[in-house]
Amino acid sequence: MAIRIEITKKDNIEGDRIKKAIKDIGIKVKNVFTKDVYLIFGNLTEKEIRIIAEEILVDKVWEDYTIEEDKGPEEGWIEIAYNPGVLDPVAKSTENIIKEVGMDIKAVKRIKKYKIEGENIEQVKQRILYNKLIQHQVVKKEGLAVPPKYNFKPIYVPIFNTDLITISKQMSLFLNEEEMVKIRDYFKEINRNPTDVELETFGILWSEHCSHKTFKGEIQNSEFRIQNLLKSTIMKVTEELNKPWVISAFSDNAGIIEFDEDYAVCFKVETHNHPSALEPYGGAATGIGGVIRDILGCGKGAKPIANTDTFLFGNLDMAYEGLPEGVLHPKRIMKGVVNGVADYGNRMGIPTVNGGVFFNEGYTANPIIYCGCVGIIPKKLCKKKVEIGDLVVLIGGRTGRDGIHGATFASGEMTGETHTQFGSAVQIGDPITEKRMMDALLQARELYNSVTDCGAGGISTAISELAKDIGVIVELEKVPLKYEGLSYREIWISESQERMVLSVPEENIKKIKEIFFNEGVDATVIGEFIKGKKIIVKYRNNTVVELNTEFVLEGMPTRKLKVKRPRQRSGCPESKVNEVGAGFSLRNIEQNPLSVLKTLLSAPNIASKEWVVRQYDHEVQGGSVIKPLLGDAAVVRPLLQISNLKSQISNRKGIVIGSGISRLKDPYWMAVSAVDEAIRNVVAVGGDPDRIALLDNFSWGSPEDPEKMHDLVMASKGLYDTAKVYETPFISGKDSLYNEFKTENRTLSVPPTLLISAIGLIPDVEKAVSYSLKSKGNSIYMVGETYTKNRLPTTKDRKIFFSLHRAINEGIISACHDISEGGIGVGIAEMCITCLPTGKNGNLGARINLDNIPSSTPQFCGVDLLFLESDTRFLVEVKDETRFKEIMEGIPIGRIGEVTEEPILDIENMFKVSIKEVRYIYENSLKKLIE
Amino acid sequence: MVKVLILRTAGTNCDEETKAGFELAGASVDKIHIKQVLKNPQIIHRYQIFCLPGGFTYGDDISSAKILALEIKHWVIEELQRFKDDGKLILGICNGFQVLVKSDFLGGFKVSLVENTSGKFEDRWIHLKINPELDSGQKSKIKNIWTKDLPEVISLPVAHAEGRFVTPEKVLKELKTNNQIVFHYVDKKGNPALHYPENPNGSLGSVAGICDETGRILGLMPHPERYIFSHQHPEHREPAVGMQIFKNAVEFIVKG
C-alpha cells in the first residue's frame, strides 16, 4: 500500500511558467496548476505519516498538503512519473532521510501533477509536460517495479561463414567490413567464437567516439598524401613549437600546461550533441558531468575550477510545422540544455565562466553542445602509471541500465526512430553523487597510482585503457548495482554516470575506502591489474571476455578515407566582408547605418546572452575576476591552498579562458578565423600571448562523404597554419562526427562547426580589463588593420598581440574589446552599453570618427567600414596616450574617438543614438525570443 | 586564536572561499563534515564561530537545504542551542541561511525562503542597505556586531534559485520592530527594492538577511565570501566589503 502526500504551493510560479511555454507552441490555455506528489511505500502509523508530511516534505510557511491512501491519478489532472529504472535522485534522498530519522519504509516515488484548463491537451503533454524516453503518464496506481532476476547464460556469436555486416548491424556495433574481418581473423587464430560482450568491446573501443579513426585515417589522392590527419596537422604544430610549458598534450584526459612553480592547469572540452538532441536537460547535464570527470581523471586528479559551454541551436522563432518528425523545437532544446548545464554545474560548485550561444537553421535537427572544464593540479601529481598488482577500484555512483550504447550511438547518424531504438542511450545526471566523488577523490590523490573516468563505454573503456601495456582481470559480479537483473553484458558496457576507476596499491585500499565512506560514496574493488597483456572479464567465475590488450587497443585497421573538393557551399558567408553578424547580409540591406546597427544588436547571435549567463553561478569558488557579459574572455584567479596566506596575496597570477567560432563558408578560413578570435579574446582581457594553448572541437557530418572529409582536411590545415604563426600549441581536442539526421527523404547534416578554446595566463589579475568604458575624456583607439580579404596572419599580427599585452600590463588601457560579429559598430556599442548605469562611472557614451581607421584599402568607407568583421583587431580605451603610442610603435593604430559624458553613441557624419535605446535592444531581444 | 567551524556535507560548495574569508580575518578554520558532528555533536564547543556555508546540500532535494536542516534539527539542535547560549556566533550564508530557517534556528518556523519569483537560479550583484542597529531586548539599542564599520549601502553578489523571503505580515512587522532585519535589497538610490532585478528574488519587505533576537545568529542570502578581494567586484571596486563581515565576527570573539 502506498500513502499519497500531495503538496500545493501558495504561489503558482511553476504553473505560470508552463502556461507561457504552452503559449510558445501556439496553444492558448486559460490556466495551469501544479502539485507535487510523494508516494510513500511501507507500513507506517498515522503519526509517522504525519511526521513525514509535516516535518520532512512540507514547508508549512508556503505549502499546503493532503494525505490519503493512493488510489491512482486524480480525474482532471495529468500525472507524470519517471519510468522504472530511471534514476530520480530526489526520491532517493527523500527515502534516505525518512529511513535515517527512524521510519521503516520500502521506497518513495514522486509524481508531478498538472491541471490544464484549455484545449489541445494531448499536444501539450507531448511537447511540454514530459519526455517519453524517461517519463510516462500515470494511468493507474503506481507500483514498485520489481526488476526481473537475471539468469546467467554466456552468449557466443557465430562469426565464421556468416555475413559480418549483418552482425555489425544487428548488434549496433557500427563497425565496417574491414574491421569486422580483422576481428573475425583474430578469433580464427584463437579458434573460438566471440562472446556477445567481446564483440561489444570492439564496437565501443573501435568506435569513432573512442578511437577517432577518421582523424587517424589515411588519405591518399592527387591533392593530399596524409598518413594520419591529426599527427600531420594539429599535433604537429605542438611538436614543432615544443613549448617547455606544455606539460601534457593529447595523451591524458585533458591537456596540461604550467601555471606557476608548483601548479599546473588542465583544460578539456567535449561535445554531447546526440544525447542533448533527444533529452536536452539530461543530455547537457551529463555532458558537463562527463567533462568534469575528465578533469578529475587528468593526472592523478585535478580540482575543477571553471566550466565553459558553447551551444549552437536552430532558430528560436522557427515554425513547429517545419520541424522534421522526431526533432524537438530549438526553444525547448535551448531551455533544457541551459537548465541542465546550470543545474549540474551549479550543484558541483564549479563556476561557468565562458562560452557562447549561436543560432542557425542548420542546427535544428543537429544541435551542438560543447561543454568544457578547467582544473588546477599540483605539478607533482601530473603523472600517473598503473602498477602490476594494483587493485581495480570502481568509485562513485552505482551501475544501472542507463546509457547502454552511448559510444556507438554517437558514432552513427540519428533518424526519427532513434528515440525508440536507443532510448536507453539517454542518461540522467546526479550531480551530488559526482560532488561526493570529487570531494573524496581530491583527498585521496596521494593514495592511488592512476585514475581515469568512465565515459562512453563505461568501465569497459576505462579499465581497458588503464590496462594499456599490461593486463587486467575484472569480476563483474562485484560491481555495485542500482537494481538487480543486469546481465554481465550490461554491467560491462553500461554508461551510468558519475563513475571513475582507480588503480590502487593494495596497502592503501583501507585508507581509500575510509575516505570514500566518509563522503558517503562507494569505492569497490572489482579486479586487479596483472602481468601478461590480457583483458580478462569474469562473471561468477565464468570467463566472458578474454582478449589481447594490444589488439583491442591498437589492432584497429587504419581507415582509408576518400576526399573530394566540394563544388559549392551554401548557407554560410564567403568571407567576412560580404556578410556580417553571422549571416546578416550587408549587400541586401538599405544602407542606413543606424538601422543596420539596431538590426545587428537585436540579432540573436549578437544580442546579450544575459538570459543564459545569469542562470549559471559564475562566481562560486571566489575566483572570478573578469566576468561573463563584461569581458571578451574569462579571468579566474584560483584560490590556492590558503595555508600560506602571504603567497596567496602576493601571487596574483590568473587563468584566462577564451573561445572562437567562425561561421565562414570555407573550412580553411573558418579555422584561421576561429583561432584568431580565441587568441584575441584572451589577449583583450590581458592574457599573455606567449602563454596560450588551444583546444580544437570539431562537429562535422559524415566523414564517409568525401566532400565533408575534404572540408575536415582543409580545416585542420587552417588550424596548423594559424597556430604555427601565433605559436600557440594545441593541447587537447575532440571530434564529433556523424552529426546527421535522416528523415524519410533526405539527410540533414550539421554545418561544419569548429570551436577553438584558448587557455592562457595573466601575470597579475589586478591588470585585467573588461570592455565597458570607464572614464570620460579617455581616447578610443583602433588597433590592427582592417582587411577586405581573407588572409593568413603573419608574425606582424603576432606583434600586435604582444604590444597590446604590454600596454594592458602597464595599466594604461582601461577597456579593451576585440572586434568580431558586427565589426566596429557593434563593438563600440557594446562598450557603451555595458558601462552600466549602476556603475561608479554612471552612463558614458562615445564620439567616433571613422577617418582614422587603419585599413588596407583606403577607399573603404561608410557602412562597410563600420560593420565588416576582419580579424586581429581591437578597440581600446586609453588612459595615457603618449605611452600608448610609444608601446604601439610599428603597429597599425588609429585614434578614432573619445569617451563622452553624455550617454550617446555619436558616429560622426552618420548618426547619433542614445545608449539607453541601443541598450534596451541589446539586452532584451534574445530574452523576448526565449521567454 | 578564534576558531571557526565550517560545516560541510554532500553538496556544500562555498566552503573554501568562506574559509579564506575567516582566515584572512585572522581566525583558524576547520572544515568539519556533518558525519563527524553527528558522531559527536560535542565537538562544536571547541569553536567560537559556527558557520554554514553556501551550496546545494544534498542537491537541495525536497527543497533547498531541507535535508541538512532535518539532520541538524534531529541530532545537533541541543548542542547548537548551548553553543548559542554560550554567547558564541552562528553564521548562515545562502544555503546556510536556508538551513537556519528550516531547522528553526531563525524565524521560529514562521519564515521561509522559497523559489525566486523569476522561477530561475540567478547570479547577479545587488545593493544592500544595512541596518546598523539592533534591539538588545532591553529597549536599548546596540550596534549590530556583523555590520560594524560598513557603509550604509554595500554591493554583494547573490546566486540562488530559492531565496525569496516569505513570512506572514505580522511576523515581518515584529522582525522590523525588533531591528532583526539586518540587510534589505535596495535600488541604486538606497530605497527598498520592490521590483526585479534590484530585488532579485521577490523577497517580502525586500529582506535579504535577518538575525535572531541576540544578534549573534545571522543568516543572509548574499555572499560576503565572494567579495573579500577588490578584484572580485565586476568593476574591481575597493574596499572589499564582504571581508568586513568576517573581520567583525572575529573581532567580536576576540573582544569577548
PDB file of C-alpha atoms in Angstrom, chain A residues 381-593:
ATOM      1  CA  LEU A 381      50.538  14.925  -9.486  1.00  0.00           C
ATOM      2  CA  CYS A 382      50.501  15.331 -13.268  1.00  0.00           C
ATOM      3  CA  LYS A 383      51.979  11.901 -13.963  1.00  0.00           C
ATOM      4  CA  LYS A 384      50.318   8.557 -13.322  1.00  0.00           C
ATOM      5  CA  LYS A 385      51.129   4.958 -14.003  1.00  0.00           C
ATOM      6  CA  VAL A 386      49.278   1.744 -13.242  1.00  0.00           C
ATOM      7  CA  GLU A 387      51.457  -0.855 -11.493  1.00  0.00           C
ATOM      8  CA  ILE A 388      51.055  -4.608 -11.807  1.00  0.00           C
ATOM      9  CA  GLY A 389      49.298  -5.837  -8.679  1.00  0.00           C
ATOM     10  CA  ASP A 390      47.256  -2.649  -8.238  1.00  0.00           C
ATOM     11  CA  LEU A 391      43.624  -3.219  -7.463  1.00  0.00           C
ATOM     12  CA  VAL A 392      40.898  -2.011  -9.815  1.00  0.00           C
ATOM     13  CA  VAL A 393      38.638   0.201  -7.713  1.00  0.00           C
ATOM     14  CA  LEU A 394      35.333   1.480  -9.075  1.00  0.00           C
ATOM     15  CA  ILE A 395      34.246   4.714  -7.380  1.00  0.00           C
ATOM     16  CA  GLY A 396      31.147   6.899  -7.496  1.00  0.00           C
ATOM     17  CA  GLY A 397      27.592   6.064  -8.467  1.00  0.00           C
ATOM     18  CA  ARG A 398      26.058   2.664  -8.963  1.00  0.00           C
ATOM     19  CA  THR A 399      25.650   0.864 -12.241  1.00  0.00           C
ATOM     20  CA  GLY A 400      22.305   0.585 -13.960  1.00  0.00           C
ATOM     21  CA  ARG A 401      20.969   0.097 -17.426  1.00  0.00           C
ATOM     22  CA  ASP A 402      21.405   3.750 -18.373  1.00  0.00           C
ATOM     23  CA  GLY A 403      23.317   4.812 -21.404  1.00  0.00           C
ATOM     24  CA  ILE A 404      23.833   1.393 -22.917  1.00  0.00           C
ATOM     25  CA  HIS A 405      25.308   2.002 -26.371  1.00  0.00           C
ATOM     26  CA  GLY A 406      26.128   5.682 -25.966  1.00  0.00           C
ATOM     27  CA  ALA A 407      29.502   5.411 -27.711  1.00  0.00           C
ATOM     28  CA  THR A 408      28.314   3.521 -30.733  1.00  0.00           C
ATOM     29  CA  PHE A 409      25.190   5.665 -30.885  1.00  0.00           C
ATOM     30  CA  ALA A 410      27.324   8.812 -31.014  1.00  0.00           C
ATOM     31  CA  SER A 411      29.227   7.313 -33.901  1.00  0.00           C
ATOM     32  CA  GLY A 412      26.243   6.829 -36.157  1.00  0.00           C
ATOM     33  CA  GLU A 413      23.611   9.103 -37.592  1.00  0.00           C
ATOM     34  CA  MET A 414      20.218   9.696 -35.995  1.00  0.00           C
ATOM     35  CA  THR A 415      16.839   9.035 -37.538  1.00  0.00           C
ATOM     36  CA  GLY A 416      13.267   9.753 -36.488  1.00  0.00           C
ATOM     37  CA  GLU A 417      13.335   6.335 -34.844  1.00  0.00           C
ATOM     38  CA  THR A 418      16.468   6.916 -32.840  1.00  0.00           C
ATOM     39  CA  HIS A 419      14.256   7.746 -29.901  1.00  0.00           C
ATOM     40  CA  THR A 420      12.624   4.398 -29.645  1.00  0.00           C
ATOM     41  CA  GLN A 421      15.591   2.330 -30.738  1.00  0.00           C
ATOM     42  CA  PHE A 422      18.104   3.919 -28.442  1.00  0.00           C
ATOM     43  CA  GLY A 423      16.009   5.083 -25.544  1.00  0.00           C
ATOM     44  CA  SER A 424      18.474   3.535 -23.203  1.00  0.00           C
ATOM     45  CA  ALA A 425      21.220   5.795 -24.558  1.00  0.00           C
ATOM     46  CA  VAL A 426      19.679   8.689 -22.655  1.00  0.00           C
ATOM     47  CA  GLN A 427      21.157   9.274 -19.251  1.00  0.00           C
ATOM     48  CA  ILE A 428      20.134  11.302 -16.249  1.00  0.00           C
ATOM     49  CA  GLY A 429      22.724  13.052 -14.148  1.00  0.00           C
ATOM     50  CA  ASP A 430      23.125  13.044 -10.379  1.00  0.00           C
ATOM     51  CA  PRO A 431      25.478  15.917  -9.582  1.00  0.00           C
ATOM     52  CA  ILE A 432      25.559  15.336  -5.835  1.00  0.00           C
ATOM     53  CA  THR A 433      26.985  11.847  -6.300  1.00  0.00           C
ATOM     54  CA  GLU A 434      29.649  13.352  -8.553  1.00  0.00           C
ATOM     55  CA  LYS A 435      30.302  16.062  -5.948  1.00  0.00           C
ATOM     56  CA  ARG A 436      30.758  13.438  -3.227  1.00  0.00           C
ATOM     57  CA  MET A 437      33.115  11.527  -5.509  1.00  0.00           C
ATOM     58  CA  MET A 438      35.076  14.703  -6.288  1.00  0.00           C
ATOM     59  CA  ASP A 439      35.388  15.644  -2.602  1.00  0.00           C
ATOM     60  CA  ALA A 440      36.696  12.159  -1.776  1.00  0.00           C
ATOM     61  CA  LEU A 441      38.963  11.852  -4.827  1.00  0.00           C
ATOM     62  CA  LEU A 442      40.766  15.115  -4.129  1.00  0.00           C
ATOM     63  CA  GLN A 443      41.561  13.921  -0.596  1.00  0.00           C
ATOM     64  CA  ALA A 444      42.821  10.550  -1.822  1.00  0.00           C
ATOM     65  CA  ARG A 445      45.165  11.699  -4.609  1.00  0.00           C
ATOM     66  CA  GLU A 446      48.365  10.517  -2.935  1.00  0.00           C
ATOM     67  CA  LEU A 447      46.959   7.046  -2.323  1.00  0.00           C
ATOM     68  CA  TYR A 448      46.465   5.659  -5.825  1.00  0.00           C
ATOM     69  CA  ASN A 449      48.719   5.202  -8.845  1.00  0.00           C
ATOM     70  CA  SER A 450      46.320   6.092 -11.602  1.00  0.00           C
ATOM     71  CA  VAL A 451      42.785   7.184 -12.348  1.00  0.00           C
ATOM     72  CA  THR A 452      40.502   7.603 -15.310  1.00  0.00           C
ATOM     73  CA  ASP A 453      36.872   8.451 -15.818  1.00  0.00           C
ATOM     74  CA  CYS A 454      34.069   6.270 -17.097  1.00  0.00           C
ATOM     75  CA  GLY A 455      32.711   7.983 -20.143  1.00  0.00           C
ATOM     76  CA  ALA A 456      31.485   6.375 -23.328  1.00  0.00           C
ATOM     77  CA  GLY A 457      31.621   2.607 -22.975  1.00  0.00           C
ATOM     78  CA  GLY A 458      31.621   2.801 -19.182  1.00  0.00           C
ATOM     79  CA  ILE A 459      34.028   0.548 -17.321  1.00  0.00           C
ATOM     80  CA  SER A 460      34.864  -1.396 -20.493  1.00  0.00           C
ATOM     81  CA  THR A 461      36.713   1.608 -21.926  1.00  0.00           C
ATOM     82  CA  ALA A 462      38.087   2.936 -18.645  1.00  0.00           C
ATOM     83  CA  ILE A 463      39.566  -0.368 -17.495  1.00  0.00           C
ATOM     84  CA  SER A 464      40.896  -1.377 -20.921  1.00  0.00           C
ATOM     85  CA  GLU A 465      42.656   1.960 -21.293  1.00  0.00           C
ATOM     86  CA  LEU A 466      44.197   1.739 -17.812  1.00  0.00           C
ATOM     87  CA  ALA A 467      45.388  -1.783 -18.653  1.00  0.00           C
ATOM     88  CA  LYS A 468      47.344  -0.474 -21.629  1.00  0.00           C
ATOM     89  CA  ASP A 469      50.771  -2.168 -21.728  1.00  0.00           C
ATOM     90  CA  ILE A 470      49.764  -4.708 -19.058  1.00  0.00           C
ATOM     91  CA  GLY A 471      46.731  -6.844 -18.301  1.00  0.00           C
ATOM     92  CA  VAL A 472      43.693  -6.829 -16.073  1.00  0.00           C
ATOM     93  CA  ILE A 473      41.223  -9.221 -14.553  1.00  0.00           C
ATOM     94  CA  VAL A 474      37.769  -7.982 -13.600  1.00  0.00           C
ATOM     95  CA  GLU A 475      34.977  -9.719 -11.672  1.00  0.00           C
ATOM     96  CA  LEU A 476      31.737  -8.189 -12.820  1.00  0.00           C
ATOM     97  CA  GLU A 477      29.524  -9.530 -10.039  1.00  0.00           C
ATOM     98  CA  LYS A 478      31.398  -7.232  -7.644  1.00  0.00           C
ATOM     99  CA  VAL A 479      30.186  -4.069  -9.392  1.00  0.00           C
ATOM    100  CA  PRO A 480      27.587  -2.371  -7.150  1.00  0.00           C
ATOM    101  CA  LEU A 481      24.270  -2.184  -8.998  1.00  0.00           C
ATOM    102  CA  LYS A 482      21.358   0.231  -8.782  1.00  0.00           C
ATOM    103  CA  TYR A 483      18.921  -2.646  -9.125  1.00  0.00           C
ATOM    104  CA  GLU A 484      19.094  -6.347  -9.772  1.00  0.00           C
ATOM    105  CA  GLY A 485      18.709  -8.060 -13.083  1.00  0.00           C
ATOM    106  CA  LEU A 486      21.634  -6.671 -15.088  1.00  0.00           C
ATOM    107  CA  SER A 487      23.373  -9.150 -17.364  1.00  0.00           C
ATOM    108  CA  TYR A 488      27.175  -9.364 -17.498  1.00  0.00           C
ATOM    109  CA  ARG A 489      26.993  -7.591 -20.829  1.00  0.00           C
ATOM    110  CA  GLU A 490      25.011  -4.702 -19.393  1.00  0.00           C
ATOM    111  CA  ILE A 491      27.374  -4.300 -16.445  1.00  0.00           C
ATOM    112  CA  TRP A 492      30.438  -4.211 -18.702  1.00  0.00           C
ATOM    113  CA  ILE A 493      29.113  -1.615 -21.168  1.00  0.00           C
ATOM    114  CA  SER A 494      26.697   0.441 -19.034  1.00  0.00           C
ATOM    115  CA  GLU A 495      27.322   4.170 -19.211  1.00  0.00           C
ATOM    116  CA  SER A 496      25.821   5.030 -15.853  1.00  0.00           C
ATOM    117  CA  GLN A 497      27.118   8.453 -14.882  1.00  0.00           C
ATOM    118  CA  GLU A 498      29.310   9.608 -12.018  1.00  0.00           C
ATOM    119  CA  ARG A 499      31.751   6.692 -12.019  1.00  0.00           C
ATOM    120  CA  MET A 500      35.542   6.529 -12.248  1.00  0.00           C
ATOM    121  CA  VAL A 501      38.189   3.852 -11.912  1.00  0.00           C
ATOM    122  CA  LEU A 502      41.272   3.992  -9.672  1.00  0.00           C
ATOM    123  CA  SER A 503      44.327   1.777  -9.663  1.00  0.00           C
ATOM    124  CA  VAL A 504      45.239   1.367  -6.005  1.00  0.00           C
ATOM    125  CA  PRO A 505      48.226  -0.354  -4.368  1.00  0.00           C
ATOM    126  CA  GLU A 506      46.838  -2.989  -2.025  1.00  0.00           C
ATOM    127  CA  GLU A 507      48.338  -1.420   1.084  1.00  0.00           C
ATOM    128  CA  ASN A 508      46.318   1.780   0.576  1.00  0.00           C
ATOM    129  CA  ILE A 509      42.978   0.183  -0.010  1.00  0.00           C
ATOM    130  CA  LYS A 510      41.772   0.540   3.574  1.00  0.00           C
ATOM    131  CA  LYS A 511      42.538   4.254   3.706  1.00  0.00           C
ATOM    132  CA  ILE A 512      40.911   4.845   0.324  1.00  0.00           C
ATOM    133  CA  LYS A 513      37.753   3.052   1.368  1.00  0.00           C
ATOM    134  CA  GLU A 514      37.583   5.090   4.553  1.00  0.00           C
ATOM    135  CA  ILE A 515      37.859   8.407   2.706  1.00  0.00           C
ATOM    136  CA  PHE A 516      35.110   7.475   0.273  1.00  0.00           C
ATOM    137  CA  PHE A 517      32.925   6.071   3.035  1.00  0.00           C
ATOM    138  CA  ASN A 518      33.215   9.331   4.963  1.00  0.00           C
ATOM    139  CA  GLU A 519      31.952  11.271   1.968  1.00  0.00           C
ATOM    140  CA  GLY A 520      29.092   8.831   1.515  1.00  0.00           C
ATOM    141  CA  VAL A 521      30.129   7.309  -1.799  1.00  0.00           C
ATOM    142  CA  ASP A 522      31.077   3.791  -2.942  1.00  0.00           C
ATOM    143  CA  ALA A 523      34.635   2.594  -3.571  1.00  0.00           C
ATOM    144  CA  THR A 524      34.625  -1.073  -4.540  1.00  0.00           C
ATOM    145  CA  VAL A 525      37.432  -3.422  -5.519  1.00  0.00           C
ATOM    146  CA  ILE A 526      36.340  -5.164  -8.724  1.00  0.00           C
ATOM    147  CA  GLY A 527      39.576  -6.596 -10.049  1.00  0.00           C
ATOM    148  CA  GLU A 528      43.338  -6.448 -10.342  1.00  0.00           C
ATOM    149  CA  PHE A 529      45.938  -5.336 -12.850  1.00  0.00           C
ATOM    150  CA  ILE A 530      48.058  -8.299 -13.840  1.00  0.00           C
ATOM    151  CA  LYS A 531      51.092  -9.342 -15.815  1.00  0.00           C
ATOM    152  CA  GLY A 532      50.540 -10.518 -19.378  1.00  0.00           C
ATOM    153  CA  LYS A 533      48.720  -8.448 -21.963  1.00  0.00           C
ATOM    154  CA  LYS A 534      45.240  -9.778 -21.441  1.00  0.00           C
ATOM    155  CA  ILE A 535      41.887  -8.232 -20.616  1.00  0.00           C
ATOM    156  CA  ILE A 536      40.010 -10.903 -18.710  1.00  0.00           C
ATOM    157  CA  VAL A 537      36.460 -10.325 -17.554  1.00  0.00           C
ATOM    158  CA  LYS A 538      34.667 -12.844 -15.381  1.00  0.00           C
ATOM    159  CA  TYR A 539      31.134 -13.157 -14.180  1.00  0.00           C
ATOM    160  CA  ARG A 540      30.538 -15.581 -11.304  1.00  0.00           C
ATOM    161  CA  ASN A 541      33.748 -17.462 -12.198  1.00  0.00           C
ATOM    162  CA  ASN A 542      32.896 -17.737 -15.889  1.00  0.00           C
ATOM    163  CA  THR A 543      35.207 -16.009 -18.311  1.00  0.00           C
ATOM    164  CA  VAL A 544      33.111 -13.804 -20.589  1.00  0.00           C
ATOM    165  CA  VAL A 545      35.927 -11.732 -22.107  1.00  0.00           C
ATOM    166  CA  GLU A 546      39.463 -12.798 -22.814  1.00  0.00           C
ATOM    167  CA  LEU A 547      41.178 -10.531 -25.291  1.00  0.00           C
ATOM    168  CA  ASN A 548      44.669  -9.389 -26.102  1.00  0.00           C
ATOM    169  CA  THR A 549      45.138  -5.833 -24.727  1.00  0.00           C
ATOM    170  CA  GLU A 550      47.248  -4.672 -27.646  1.00  0.00           C
ATOM    171  CA  PHE A 551      44.828  -5.968 -30.233  1.00  0.00           C
ATOM    172  CA  VAL A 552      41.850  -4.339 -28.533  1.00  0.00           C
ATOM    173  CA  LEU A 553      43.571  -1.004 -28.084  1.00  0.00           C
ATOM    174  CA  GLU A 554      45.720  -0.808 -31.188  1.00  0.00           C
ATOM    175  CA  GLY A 555      44.657  -3.522 -33.612  1.00  0.00           C
ATOM    176  CA  MET A 556      42.095  -1.446 -35.428  1.00  0.00           C
ATOM    177  CA  PRO A 557      42.763  -1.246 -39.172  1.00  0.00           C
ATOM    178  CA  THR A 558      43.657   2.233 -40.424  1.00  0.00           C
ATOM    179  CA  ARG A 559      40.721   3.806 -42.150  1.00  0.00           C
ATOM    180  CA  LYS A 560      41.277   4.791 -45.749  1.00  0.00           C
ATOM    181  CA  LEU A 561      39.351   7.944 -46.368  1.00  0.00           C
ATOM    182  CA  LYS A 562      38.096   9.400 -49.590  1.00  0.00           C
ATOM    183  CA  VAL A 563      38.228  13.108 -50.220  1.00  0.00           C
ATOM    184  CA  LYS A 564      36.761  15.253 -52.931  1.00  0.00           C
ATOM    185  CA  ARG A 565      36.944  19.009 -53.293  1.00  0.00           C
ATOM    186  CA  PRO A 566      33.386  20.320 -52.839  1.00  0.00           C
ATOM    187  CA  ARG A 567      31.768  22.118 -55.734  1.00  0.00           C
ATOM    188  CA  GLN A 568      29.630  24.654 -53.975  1.00  0.00           C
ATOM    189  CA  ARG A 569      28.708  25.549 -50.483  1.00  0.00           C
ATOM    190  CA  SER A 570      25.529  27.080 -49.281  1.00  0.00           C
ATOM    191  CA  GLY A 571      24.282  28.783 -46.223  1.00  0.00           C
ATOM    192  CA  CYS A 572      27.454  30.415 -44.938  1.00  0.00           C
ATOM    193  CA  PRO A 573      29.245  33.597 -45.860  1.00  0.00           C
ATOM    194  CA  GLU A 574      32.141  33.508 -48.316  1.00  0.00           C
ATOM    195  CA  SER A 575      34.270  35.975 -46.429  1.00  0.00           C
ATOM    196  CA  LYS A 576      33.981  38.387 -43.562  1.00  0.00           C
ATOM    197  CA  VAL A 577      33.316  41.248 -45.910  1.00  0.00           C
ATOM    198  CA  ASN A 578      30.063  40.403 -47.604  1.00  0.00           C
ATOM    199  CA  GLU A 579      28.096  39.361 -44.619  1.00  0.00           C
ATOM    200  CA  VAL A 580      28.324  40.322 -41.001  1.00  0.00           C
ATOM    201  CA  GLY A 581      26.641  39.372 -37.771  1.00  0.00           C
ATOM    202  CA  ALA A 582      26.789  35.665 -38.501  1.00  0.00           C
ATOM    203  CA  GLY A 583      24.777  35.545 -41.661  1.00  0.00           C
ATOM    204  CA  PHE A 584      23.376  39.029 -41.832  1.00  0.00           C
ATOM    205  CA  SER A 585      23.925  40.272 -45.357  1.00  0.00           C
ATOM    206  CA  LEU A 586      25.114  43.823 -45.851  1.00  0.00           C
ATOM    207  CA  ARG A 587      24.558  43.623 -49.565  1.00  0.00           C
ATOM    208  CA  ASN A 588      20.840  43.186 -49.331  1.00  0.00           C
ATOM    209  CA  ILE A 589      20.005  45.903 -46.889  1.00  0.00           C
ATOM    210  CA  GLU A 590      19.257  49.545 -47.082  1.00  0.00           C
ATOM    211  CA  GLN A 591      22.425  51.470 -46.393  1.00  0.00           C
ATOM    212  CA  ASN A 592      21.140  53.281 -43.319  1.00  0.00           C
ATOM    213  CA  PRO A 593      23.880  52.600 -40.799  1.00  0.00           C
TER     214      PRO A 593
END
